[in-house]
Tab-separated table of N, CA, C and O in Angstrom:
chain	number	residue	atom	x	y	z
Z	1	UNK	N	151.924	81.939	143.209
Z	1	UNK	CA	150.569	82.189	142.739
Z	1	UNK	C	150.422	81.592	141.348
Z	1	UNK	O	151.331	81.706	140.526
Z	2	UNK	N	149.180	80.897	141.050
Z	2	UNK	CA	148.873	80.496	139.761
Z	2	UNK	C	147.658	80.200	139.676
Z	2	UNK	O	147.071	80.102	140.754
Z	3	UNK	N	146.957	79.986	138.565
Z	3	UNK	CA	145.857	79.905	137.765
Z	3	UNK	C	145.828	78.081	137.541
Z	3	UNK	O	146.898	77.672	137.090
Z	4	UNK	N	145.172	77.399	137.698
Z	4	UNK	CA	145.206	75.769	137.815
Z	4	UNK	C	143.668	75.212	136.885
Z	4	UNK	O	142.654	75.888	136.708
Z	5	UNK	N	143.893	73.983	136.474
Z	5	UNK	CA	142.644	73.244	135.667
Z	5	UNK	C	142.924	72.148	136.870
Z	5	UNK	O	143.987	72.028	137.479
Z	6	UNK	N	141.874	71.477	137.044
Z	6	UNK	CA	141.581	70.202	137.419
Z	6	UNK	C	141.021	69.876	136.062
Z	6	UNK	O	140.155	70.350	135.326
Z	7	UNK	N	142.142	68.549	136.021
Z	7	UNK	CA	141.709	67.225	134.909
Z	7	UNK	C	141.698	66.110	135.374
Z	7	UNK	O	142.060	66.047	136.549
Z	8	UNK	N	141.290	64.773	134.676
Z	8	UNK	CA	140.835	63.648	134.872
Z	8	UNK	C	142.303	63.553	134.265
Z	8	UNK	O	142.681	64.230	133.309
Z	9	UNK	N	143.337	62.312	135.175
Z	9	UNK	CA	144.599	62.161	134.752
Z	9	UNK	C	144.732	61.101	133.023
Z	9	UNK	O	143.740	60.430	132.738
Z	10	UNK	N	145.434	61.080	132.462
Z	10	UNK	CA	145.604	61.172	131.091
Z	10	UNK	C	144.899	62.327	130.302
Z	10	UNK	O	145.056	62.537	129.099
Z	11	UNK	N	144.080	63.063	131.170
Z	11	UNK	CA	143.154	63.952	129.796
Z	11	UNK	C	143.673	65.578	130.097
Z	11	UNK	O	144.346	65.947	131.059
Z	12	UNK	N	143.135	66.441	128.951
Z	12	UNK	CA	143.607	67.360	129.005
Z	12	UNK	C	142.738	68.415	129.394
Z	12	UNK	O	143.147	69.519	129.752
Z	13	UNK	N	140.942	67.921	129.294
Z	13	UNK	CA	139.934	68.802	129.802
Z	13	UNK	C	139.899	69.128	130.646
Z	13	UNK	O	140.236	68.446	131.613
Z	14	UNK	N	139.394	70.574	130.755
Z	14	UNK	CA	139.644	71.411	131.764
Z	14	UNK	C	138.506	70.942	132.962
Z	14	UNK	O	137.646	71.797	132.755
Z	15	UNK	N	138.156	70.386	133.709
Z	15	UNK	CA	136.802	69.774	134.543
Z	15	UNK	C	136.317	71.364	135.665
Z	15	UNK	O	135.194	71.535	136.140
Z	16	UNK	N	137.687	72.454	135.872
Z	16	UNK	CA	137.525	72.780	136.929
Z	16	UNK	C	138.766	74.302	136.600
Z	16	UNK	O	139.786	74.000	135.981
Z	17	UNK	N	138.633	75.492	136.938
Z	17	UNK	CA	139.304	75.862	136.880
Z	17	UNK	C	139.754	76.962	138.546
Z	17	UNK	O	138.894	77.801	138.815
Z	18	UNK	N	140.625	76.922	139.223
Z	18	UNK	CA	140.932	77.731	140.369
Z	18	UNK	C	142.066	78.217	139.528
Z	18	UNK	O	142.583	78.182	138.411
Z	19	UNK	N	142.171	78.911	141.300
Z	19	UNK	CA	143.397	79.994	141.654
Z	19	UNK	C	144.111	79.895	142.360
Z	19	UNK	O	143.524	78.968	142.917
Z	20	UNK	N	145.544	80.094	143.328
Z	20	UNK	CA	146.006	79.639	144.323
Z	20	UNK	C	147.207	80.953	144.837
Z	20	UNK	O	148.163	81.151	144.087
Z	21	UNK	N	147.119	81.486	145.657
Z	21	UNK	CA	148.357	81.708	146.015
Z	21	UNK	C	149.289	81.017	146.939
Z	21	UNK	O	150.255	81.615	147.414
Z	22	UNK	N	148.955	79.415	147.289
Z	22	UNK	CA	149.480	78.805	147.722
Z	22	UNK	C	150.217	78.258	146.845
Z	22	UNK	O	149.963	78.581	145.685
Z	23	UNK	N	151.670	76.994	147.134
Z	23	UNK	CA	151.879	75.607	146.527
Z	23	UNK	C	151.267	75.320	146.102
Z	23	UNK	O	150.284	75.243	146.839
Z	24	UNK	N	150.916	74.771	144.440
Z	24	UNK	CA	150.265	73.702	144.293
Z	24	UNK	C	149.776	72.262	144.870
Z	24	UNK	O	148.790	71.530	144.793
Z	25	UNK	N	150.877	72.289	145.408
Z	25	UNK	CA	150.438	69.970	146.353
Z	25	UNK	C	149.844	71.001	147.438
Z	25	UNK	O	148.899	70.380	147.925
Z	26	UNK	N	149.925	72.422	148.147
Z	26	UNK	CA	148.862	72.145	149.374
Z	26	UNK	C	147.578	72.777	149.010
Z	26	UNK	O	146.705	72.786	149.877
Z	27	UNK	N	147.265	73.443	147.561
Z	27	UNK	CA	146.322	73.325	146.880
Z	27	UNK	C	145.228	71.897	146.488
Z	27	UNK	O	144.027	71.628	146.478
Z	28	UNK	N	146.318	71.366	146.246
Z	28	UNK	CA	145.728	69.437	145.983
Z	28	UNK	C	145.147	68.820	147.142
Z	28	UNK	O	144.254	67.977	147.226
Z	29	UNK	N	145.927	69.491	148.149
Z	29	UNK	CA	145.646	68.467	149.688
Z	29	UNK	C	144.331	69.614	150.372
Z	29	UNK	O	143.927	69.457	151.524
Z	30	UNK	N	143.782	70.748	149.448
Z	30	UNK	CA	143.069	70.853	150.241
Z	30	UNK	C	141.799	70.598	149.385
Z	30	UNK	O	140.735	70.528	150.000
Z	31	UNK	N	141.788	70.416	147.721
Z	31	UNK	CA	141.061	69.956	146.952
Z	31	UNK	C	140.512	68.602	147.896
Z	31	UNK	O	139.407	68.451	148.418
Z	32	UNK	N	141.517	67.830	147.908
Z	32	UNK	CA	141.494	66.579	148.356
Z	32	UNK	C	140.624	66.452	149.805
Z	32	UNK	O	139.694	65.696	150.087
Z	33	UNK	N	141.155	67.271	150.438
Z	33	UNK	CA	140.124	67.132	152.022
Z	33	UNK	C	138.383	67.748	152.059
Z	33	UNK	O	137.507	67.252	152.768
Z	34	UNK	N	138.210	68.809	151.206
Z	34	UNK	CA	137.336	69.340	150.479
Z	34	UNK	C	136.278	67.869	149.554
Z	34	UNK	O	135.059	67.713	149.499
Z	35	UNK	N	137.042	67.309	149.157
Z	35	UNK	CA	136.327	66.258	148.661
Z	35	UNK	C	135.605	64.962	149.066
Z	35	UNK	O	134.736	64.165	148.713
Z	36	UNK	N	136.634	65.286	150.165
Z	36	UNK	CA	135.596	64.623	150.936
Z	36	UNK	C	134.398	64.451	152.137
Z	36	UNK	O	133.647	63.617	152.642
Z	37	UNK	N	134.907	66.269	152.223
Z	37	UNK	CA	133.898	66.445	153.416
Z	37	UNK	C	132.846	67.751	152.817
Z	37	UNK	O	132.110	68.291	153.642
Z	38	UNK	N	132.823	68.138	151.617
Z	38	UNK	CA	132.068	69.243	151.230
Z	38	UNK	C	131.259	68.597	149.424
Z	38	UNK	O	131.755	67.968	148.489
Z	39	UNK	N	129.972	69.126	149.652
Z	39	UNK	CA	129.181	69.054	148.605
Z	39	UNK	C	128.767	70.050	147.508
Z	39	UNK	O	127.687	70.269	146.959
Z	40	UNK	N	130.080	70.614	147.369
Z	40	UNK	CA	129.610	71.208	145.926
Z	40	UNK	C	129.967	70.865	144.718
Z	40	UNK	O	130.483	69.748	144.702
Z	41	UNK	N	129.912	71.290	143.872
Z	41	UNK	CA	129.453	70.660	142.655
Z	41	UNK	C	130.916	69.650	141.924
Z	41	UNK	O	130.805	68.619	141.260
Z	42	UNK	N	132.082	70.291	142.280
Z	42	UNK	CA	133.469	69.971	141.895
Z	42	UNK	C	133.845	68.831	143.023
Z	42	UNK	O	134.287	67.720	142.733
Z	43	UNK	N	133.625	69.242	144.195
Z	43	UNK	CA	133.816	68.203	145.208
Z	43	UNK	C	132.923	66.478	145.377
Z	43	UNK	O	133.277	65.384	145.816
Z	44	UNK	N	131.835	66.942	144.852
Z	44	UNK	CA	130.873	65.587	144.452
Z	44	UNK	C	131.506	64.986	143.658
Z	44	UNK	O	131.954	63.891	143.998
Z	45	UNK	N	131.798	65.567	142.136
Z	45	UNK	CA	131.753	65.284	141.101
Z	45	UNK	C	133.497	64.153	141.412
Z	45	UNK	O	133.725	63.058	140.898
Z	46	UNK	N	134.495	64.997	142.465
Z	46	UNK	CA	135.506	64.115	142.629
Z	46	UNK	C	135.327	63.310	143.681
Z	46	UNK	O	136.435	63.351	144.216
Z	47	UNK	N	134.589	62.534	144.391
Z	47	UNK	CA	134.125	61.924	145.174
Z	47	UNK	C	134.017	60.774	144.370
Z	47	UNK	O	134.791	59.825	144.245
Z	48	UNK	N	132.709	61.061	143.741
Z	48	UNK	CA	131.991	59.924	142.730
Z	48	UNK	C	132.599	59.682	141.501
Z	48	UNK	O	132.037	59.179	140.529
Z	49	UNK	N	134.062	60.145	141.576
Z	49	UNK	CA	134.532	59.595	140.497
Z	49	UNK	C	136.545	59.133	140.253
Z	49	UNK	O	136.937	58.611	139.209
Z	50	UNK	N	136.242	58.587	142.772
Z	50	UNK	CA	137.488	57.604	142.930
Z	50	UNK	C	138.602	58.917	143.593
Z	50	UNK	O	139.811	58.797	143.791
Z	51	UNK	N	137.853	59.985	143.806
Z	51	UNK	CA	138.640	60.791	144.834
Z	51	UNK	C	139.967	61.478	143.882
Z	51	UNK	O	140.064	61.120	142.709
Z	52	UNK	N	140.812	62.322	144.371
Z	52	UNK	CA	141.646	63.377	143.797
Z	52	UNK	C	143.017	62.428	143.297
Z	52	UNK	O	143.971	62.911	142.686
Z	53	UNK	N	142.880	60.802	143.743
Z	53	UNK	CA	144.046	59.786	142.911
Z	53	UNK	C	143.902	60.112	141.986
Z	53	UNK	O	144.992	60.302	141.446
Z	54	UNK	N	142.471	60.499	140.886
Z	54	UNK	CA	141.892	60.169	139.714
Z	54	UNK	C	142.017	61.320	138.957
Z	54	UNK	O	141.638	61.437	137.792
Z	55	UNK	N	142.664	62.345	139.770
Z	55	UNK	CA	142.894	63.775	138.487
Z	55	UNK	C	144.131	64.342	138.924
Z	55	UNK	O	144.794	63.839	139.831
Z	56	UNK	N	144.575	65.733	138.091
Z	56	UNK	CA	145.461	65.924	138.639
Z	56	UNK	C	145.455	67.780	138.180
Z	56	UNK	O	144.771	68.229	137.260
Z	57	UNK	N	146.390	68.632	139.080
Z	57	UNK	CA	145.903	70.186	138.932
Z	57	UNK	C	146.951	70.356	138.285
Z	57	UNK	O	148.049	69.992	138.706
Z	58	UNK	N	146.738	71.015	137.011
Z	58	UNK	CA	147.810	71.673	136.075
Z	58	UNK	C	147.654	73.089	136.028
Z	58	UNK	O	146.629	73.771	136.008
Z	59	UNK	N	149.340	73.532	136.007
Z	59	UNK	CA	148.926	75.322	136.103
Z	59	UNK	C	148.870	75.534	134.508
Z	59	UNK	O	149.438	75.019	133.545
Z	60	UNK	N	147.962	76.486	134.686
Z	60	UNK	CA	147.302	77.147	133.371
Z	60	UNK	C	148.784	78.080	133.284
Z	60	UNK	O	149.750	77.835	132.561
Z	61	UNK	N	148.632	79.159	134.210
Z	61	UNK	CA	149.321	80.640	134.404
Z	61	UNK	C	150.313	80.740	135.794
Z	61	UNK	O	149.860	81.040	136.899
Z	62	UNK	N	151.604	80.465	135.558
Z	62	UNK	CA	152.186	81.231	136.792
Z	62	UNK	C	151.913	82.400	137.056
Z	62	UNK	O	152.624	83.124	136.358
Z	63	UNK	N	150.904	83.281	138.042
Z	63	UNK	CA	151.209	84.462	138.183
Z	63	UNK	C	151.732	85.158	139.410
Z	63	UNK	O	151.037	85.536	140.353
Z	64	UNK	N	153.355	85.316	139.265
Z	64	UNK	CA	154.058	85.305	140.879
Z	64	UNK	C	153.425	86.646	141.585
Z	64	UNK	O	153.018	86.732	142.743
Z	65	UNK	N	153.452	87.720	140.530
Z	65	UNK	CA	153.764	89.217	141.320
Z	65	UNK	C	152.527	89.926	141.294
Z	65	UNK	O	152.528	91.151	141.176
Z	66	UNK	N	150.925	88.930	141.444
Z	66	UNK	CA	149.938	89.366	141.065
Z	66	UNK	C	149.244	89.749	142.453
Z	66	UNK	O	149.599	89.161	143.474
Z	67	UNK	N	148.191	90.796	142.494
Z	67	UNK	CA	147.023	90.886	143.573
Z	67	UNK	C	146.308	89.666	143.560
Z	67	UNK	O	146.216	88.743	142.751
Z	68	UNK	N	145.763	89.941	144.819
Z	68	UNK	CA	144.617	88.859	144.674
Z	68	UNK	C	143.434	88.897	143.599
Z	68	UNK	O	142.983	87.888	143.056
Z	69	UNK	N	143.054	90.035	143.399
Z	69	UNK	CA	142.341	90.743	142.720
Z	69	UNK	C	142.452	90.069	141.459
Z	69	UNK	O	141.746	89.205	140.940
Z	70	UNK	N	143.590	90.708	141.047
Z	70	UNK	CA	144.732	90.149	139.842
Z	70	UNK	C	144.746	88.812	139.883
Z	70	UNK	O	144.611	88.324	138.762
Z	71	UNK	N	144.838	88.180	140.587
Z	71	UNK	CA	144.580	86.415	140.626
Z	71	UNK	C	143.500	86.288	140.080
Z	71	UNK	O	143.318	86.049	138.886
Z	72	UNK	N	142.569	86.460	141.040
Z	72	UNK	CA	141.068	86.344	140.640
Z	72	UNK	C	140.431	86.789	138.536
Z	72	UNK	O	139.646	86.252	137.755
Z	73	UNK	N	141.245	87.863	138.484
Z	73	UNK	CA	141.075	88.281	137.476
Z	73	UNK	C	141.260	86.904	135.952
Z	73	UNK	O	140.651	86.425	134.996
Z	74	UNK	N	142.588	86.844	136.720
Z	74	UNK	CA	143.194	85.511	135.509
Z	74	UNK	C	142.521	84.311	135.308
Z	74	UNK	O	142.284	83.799	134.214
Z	75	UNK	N	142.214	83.875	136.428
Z	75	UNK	CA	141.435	82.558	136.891
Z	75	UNK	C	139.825	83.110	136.163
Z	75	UNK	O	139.219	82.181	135.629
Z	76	UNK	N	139.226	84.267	136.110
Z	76	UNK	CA	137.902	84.206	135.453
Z	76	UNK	C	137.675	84.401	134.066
Z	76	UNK	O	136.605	84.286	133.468
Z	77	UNK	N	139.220	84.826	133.437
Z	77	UNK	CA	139.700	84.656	132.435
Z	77	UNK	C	139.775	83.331	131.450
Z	77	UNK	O	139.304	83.188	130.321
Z	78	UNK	N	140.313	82.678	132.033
Z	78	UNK	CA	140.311	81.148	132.302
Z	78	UNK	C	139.109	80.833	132.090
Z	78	UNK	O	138.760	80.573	130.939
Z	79	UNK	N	138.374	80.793	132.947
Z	79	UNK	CA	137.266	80.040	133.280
Z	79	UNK	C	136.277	80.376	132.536
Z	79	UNK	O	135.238	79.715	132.549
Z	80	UNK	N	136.434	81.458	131.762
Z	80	UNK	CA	135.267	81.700	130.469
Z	80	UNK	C	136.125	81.237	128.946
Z	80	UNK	O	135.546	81.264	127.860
Z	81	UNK	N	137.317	80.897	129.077
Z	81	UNK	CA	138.051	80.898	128.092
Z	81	UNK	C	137.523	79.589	128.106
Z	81	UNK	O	136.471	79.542	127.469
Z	82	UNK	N	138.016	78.026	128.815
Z	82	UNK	CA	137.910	76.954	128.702
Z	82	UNK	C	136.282	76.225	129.285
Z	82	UNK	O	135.919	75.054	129.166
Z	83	UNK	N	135.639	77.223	129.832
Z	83	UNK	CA	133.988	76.649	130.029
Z	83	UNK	C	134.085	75.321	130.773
Z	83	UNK	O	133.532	74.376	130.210
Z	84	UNK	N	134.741	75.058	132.039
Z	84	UNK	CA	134.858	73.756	132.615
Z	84	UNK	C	133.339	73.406	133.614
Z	84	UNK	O	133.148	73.928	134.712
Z	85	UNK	N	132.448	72.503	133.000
Z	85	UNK	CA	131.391	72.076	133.690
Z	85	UNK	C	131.122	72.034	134.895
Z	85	UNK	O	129.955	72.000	135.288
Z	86	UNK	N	132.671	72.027	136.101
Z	86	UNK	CA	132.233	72.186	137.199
Z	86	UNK	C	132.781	73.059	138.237
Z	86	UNK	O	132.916	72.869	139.445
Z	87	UNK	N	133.124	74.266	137.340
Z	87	UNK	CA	132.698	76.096	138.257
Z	87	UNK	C	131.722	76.679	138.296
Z	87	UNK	O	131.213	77.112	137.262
Z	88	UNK	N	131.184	76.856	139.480
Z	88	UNK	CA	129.875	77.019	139.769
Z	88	UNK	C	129.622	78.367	139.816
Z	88	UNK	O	128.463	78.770	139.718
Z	89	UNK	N	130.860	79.374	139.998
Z	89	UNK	CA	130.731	80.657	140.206
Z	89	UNK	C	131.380	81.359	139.604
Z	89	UNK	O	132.253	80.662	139.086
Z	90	UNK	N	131.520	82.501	139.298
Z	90	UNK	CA	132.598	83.404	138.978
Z	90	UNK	C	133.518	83.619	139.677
Z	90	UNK	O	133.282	83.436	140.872
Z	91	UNK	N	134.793	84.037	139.355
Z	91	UNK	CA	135.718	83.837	140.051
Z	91	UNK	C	135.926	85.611	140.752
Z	91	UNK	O	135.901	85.769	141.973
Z	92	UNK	N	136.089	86.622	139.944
Z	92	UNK	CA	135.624	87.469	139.690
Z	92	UNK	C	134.717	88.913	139.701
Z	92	UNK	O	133.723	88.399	139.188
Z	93	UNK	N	134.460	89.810	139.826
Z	93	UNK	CA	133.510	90.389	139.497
Z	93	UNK	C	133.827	92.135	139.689
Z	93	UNK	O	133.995	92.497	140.854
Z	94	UNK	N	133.887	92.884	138.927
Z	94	UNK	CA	133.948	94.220	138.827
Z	94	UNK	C	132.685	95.036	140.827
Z	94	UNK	O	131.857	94.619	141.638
Z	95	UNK	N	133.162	95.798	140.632
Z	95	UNK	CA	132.616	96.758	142.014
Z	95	UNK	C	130.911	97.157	140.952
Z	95	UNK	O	129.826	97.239	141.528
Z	96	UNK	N	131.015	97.288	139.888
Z	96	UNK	CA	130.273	97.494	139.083
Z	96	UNK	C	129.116	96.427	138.875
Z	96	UNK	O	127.918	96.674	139.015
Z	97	UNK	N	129.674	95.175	138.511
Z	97	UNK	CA	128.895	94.012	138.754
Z	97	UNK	C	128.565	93.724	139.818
Z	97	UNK	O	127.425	93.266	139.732
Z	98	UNK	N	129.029	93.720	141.182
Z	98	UNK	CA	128.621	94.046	142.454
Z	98	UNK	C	127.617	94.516	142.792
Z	98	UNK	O	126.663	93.944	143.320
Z	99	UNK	N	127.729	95.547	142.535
Z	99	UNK	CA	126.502	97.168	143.062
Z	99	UNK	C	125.440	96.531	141.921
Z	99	UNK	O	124.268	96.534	142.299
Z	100	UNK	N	125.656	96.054	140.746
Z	100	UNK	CA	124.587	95.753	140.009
Z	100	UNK	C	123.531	94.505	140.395
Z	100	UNK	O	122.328	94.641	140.173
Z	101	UNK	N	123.981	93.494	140.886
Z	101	UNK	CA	123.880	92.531	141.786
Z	101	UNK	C	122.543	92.369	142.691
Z	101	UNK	O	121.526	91.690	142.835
Z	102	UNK	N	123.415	93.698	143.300
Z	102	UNK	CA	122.465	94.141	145.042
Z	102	UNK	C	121.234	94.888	144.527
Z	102	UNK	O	120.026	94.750	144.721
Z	103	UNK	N	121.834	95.570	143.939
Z	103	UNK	CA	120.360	96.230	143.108
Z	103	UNK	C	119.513	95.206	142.458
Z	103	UNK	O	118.442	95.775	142.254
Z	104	UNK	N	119.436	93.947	142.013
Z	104	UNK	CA	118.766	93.395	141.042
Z	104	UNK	C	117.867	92.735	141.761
Z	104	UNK	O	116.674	92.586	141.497
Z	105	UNK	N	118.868	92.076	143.298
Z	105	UNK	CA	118.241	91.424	144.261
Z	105	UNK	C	116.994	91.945	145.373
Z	105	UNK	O	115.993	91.443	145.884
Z	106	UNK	N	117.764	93.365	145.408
Z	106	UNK	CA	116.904	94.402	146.079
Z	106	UNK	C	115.451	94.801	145.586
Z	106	UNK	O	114.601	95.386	146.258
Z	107	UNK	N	115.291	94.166	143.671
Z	107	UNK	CA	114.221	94.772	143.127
Z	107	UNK	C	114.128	95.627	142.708
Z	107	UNK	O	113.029	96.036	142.332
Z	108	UNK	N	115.675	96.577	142.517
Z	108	UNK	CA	115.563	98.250	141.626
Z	108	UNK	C	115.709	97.879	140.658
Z	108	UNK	O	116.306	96.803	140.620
Z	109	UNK	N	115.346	98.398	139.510
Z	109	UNK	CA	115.534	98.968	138.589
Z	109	UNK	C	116.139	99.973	138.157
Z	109	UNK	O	115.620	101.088	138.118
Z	110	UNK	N	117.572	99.662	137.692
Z	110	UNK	CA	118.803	100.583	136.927
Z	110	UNK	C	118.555	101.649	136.406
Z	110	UNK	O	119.051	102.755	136.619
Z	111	UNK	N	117.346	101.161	135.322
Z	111	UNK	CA	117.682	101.783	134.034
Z	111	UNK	C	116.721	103.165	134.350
Z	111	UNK	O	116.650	104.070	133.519
């Protein structure tokens, strides 16, 4: 398990930040197949700019003995720490932020 950046190879910016409890290379190979058959915002962005030759996934965080939860946790950690332009979502989110969510969408009012 680990916490990963996608960078543009020589650079150190963070473009992208996941999670994996897989291998890293079958993390890459699924970045990689993802890139070319899915349109979101990270997958475009490596498309149009020479496919997954052109970057490479560095672990942020080994985290061996973690929940998923706990994965998730680190990785949104991350991902507000380094602000990478192309995570589209939270990684994340409390039962709290949840329920707050459904309510907002639903049209209640909390307070």
């Amino acid at each position: 398990m680990s916490v990963y950046k996608i960078v543009a190879k020589g650079l150190d910016e963070a473009l992208y930040v996941g999670s994996t409890g897989k291998k890293l290379n079958n993390r890459r190979a699924k970045h990689t197949y993802d890139s070319r058959t899915l349109n979101s915002k990270v997958n475009t962005y490596i498309r149009e700019h020479g496919g997954m030759d052109n970057f490479e996934l560095v672990v942020i965080e080994g985290c061996p003995n973690l929940t998923k939860d706990e994965l998730r946790q680190r990785e949104e950690y991350y991902r507000k720490k380094l602000n990478p332009p192309l995570n589209t979502n939270r990684a994340f989110r409390t039962a709290e932020e949840i329920k707050q969510q459904i309510d907002e969408k639903n049209g209640r009012n909390l307070e």
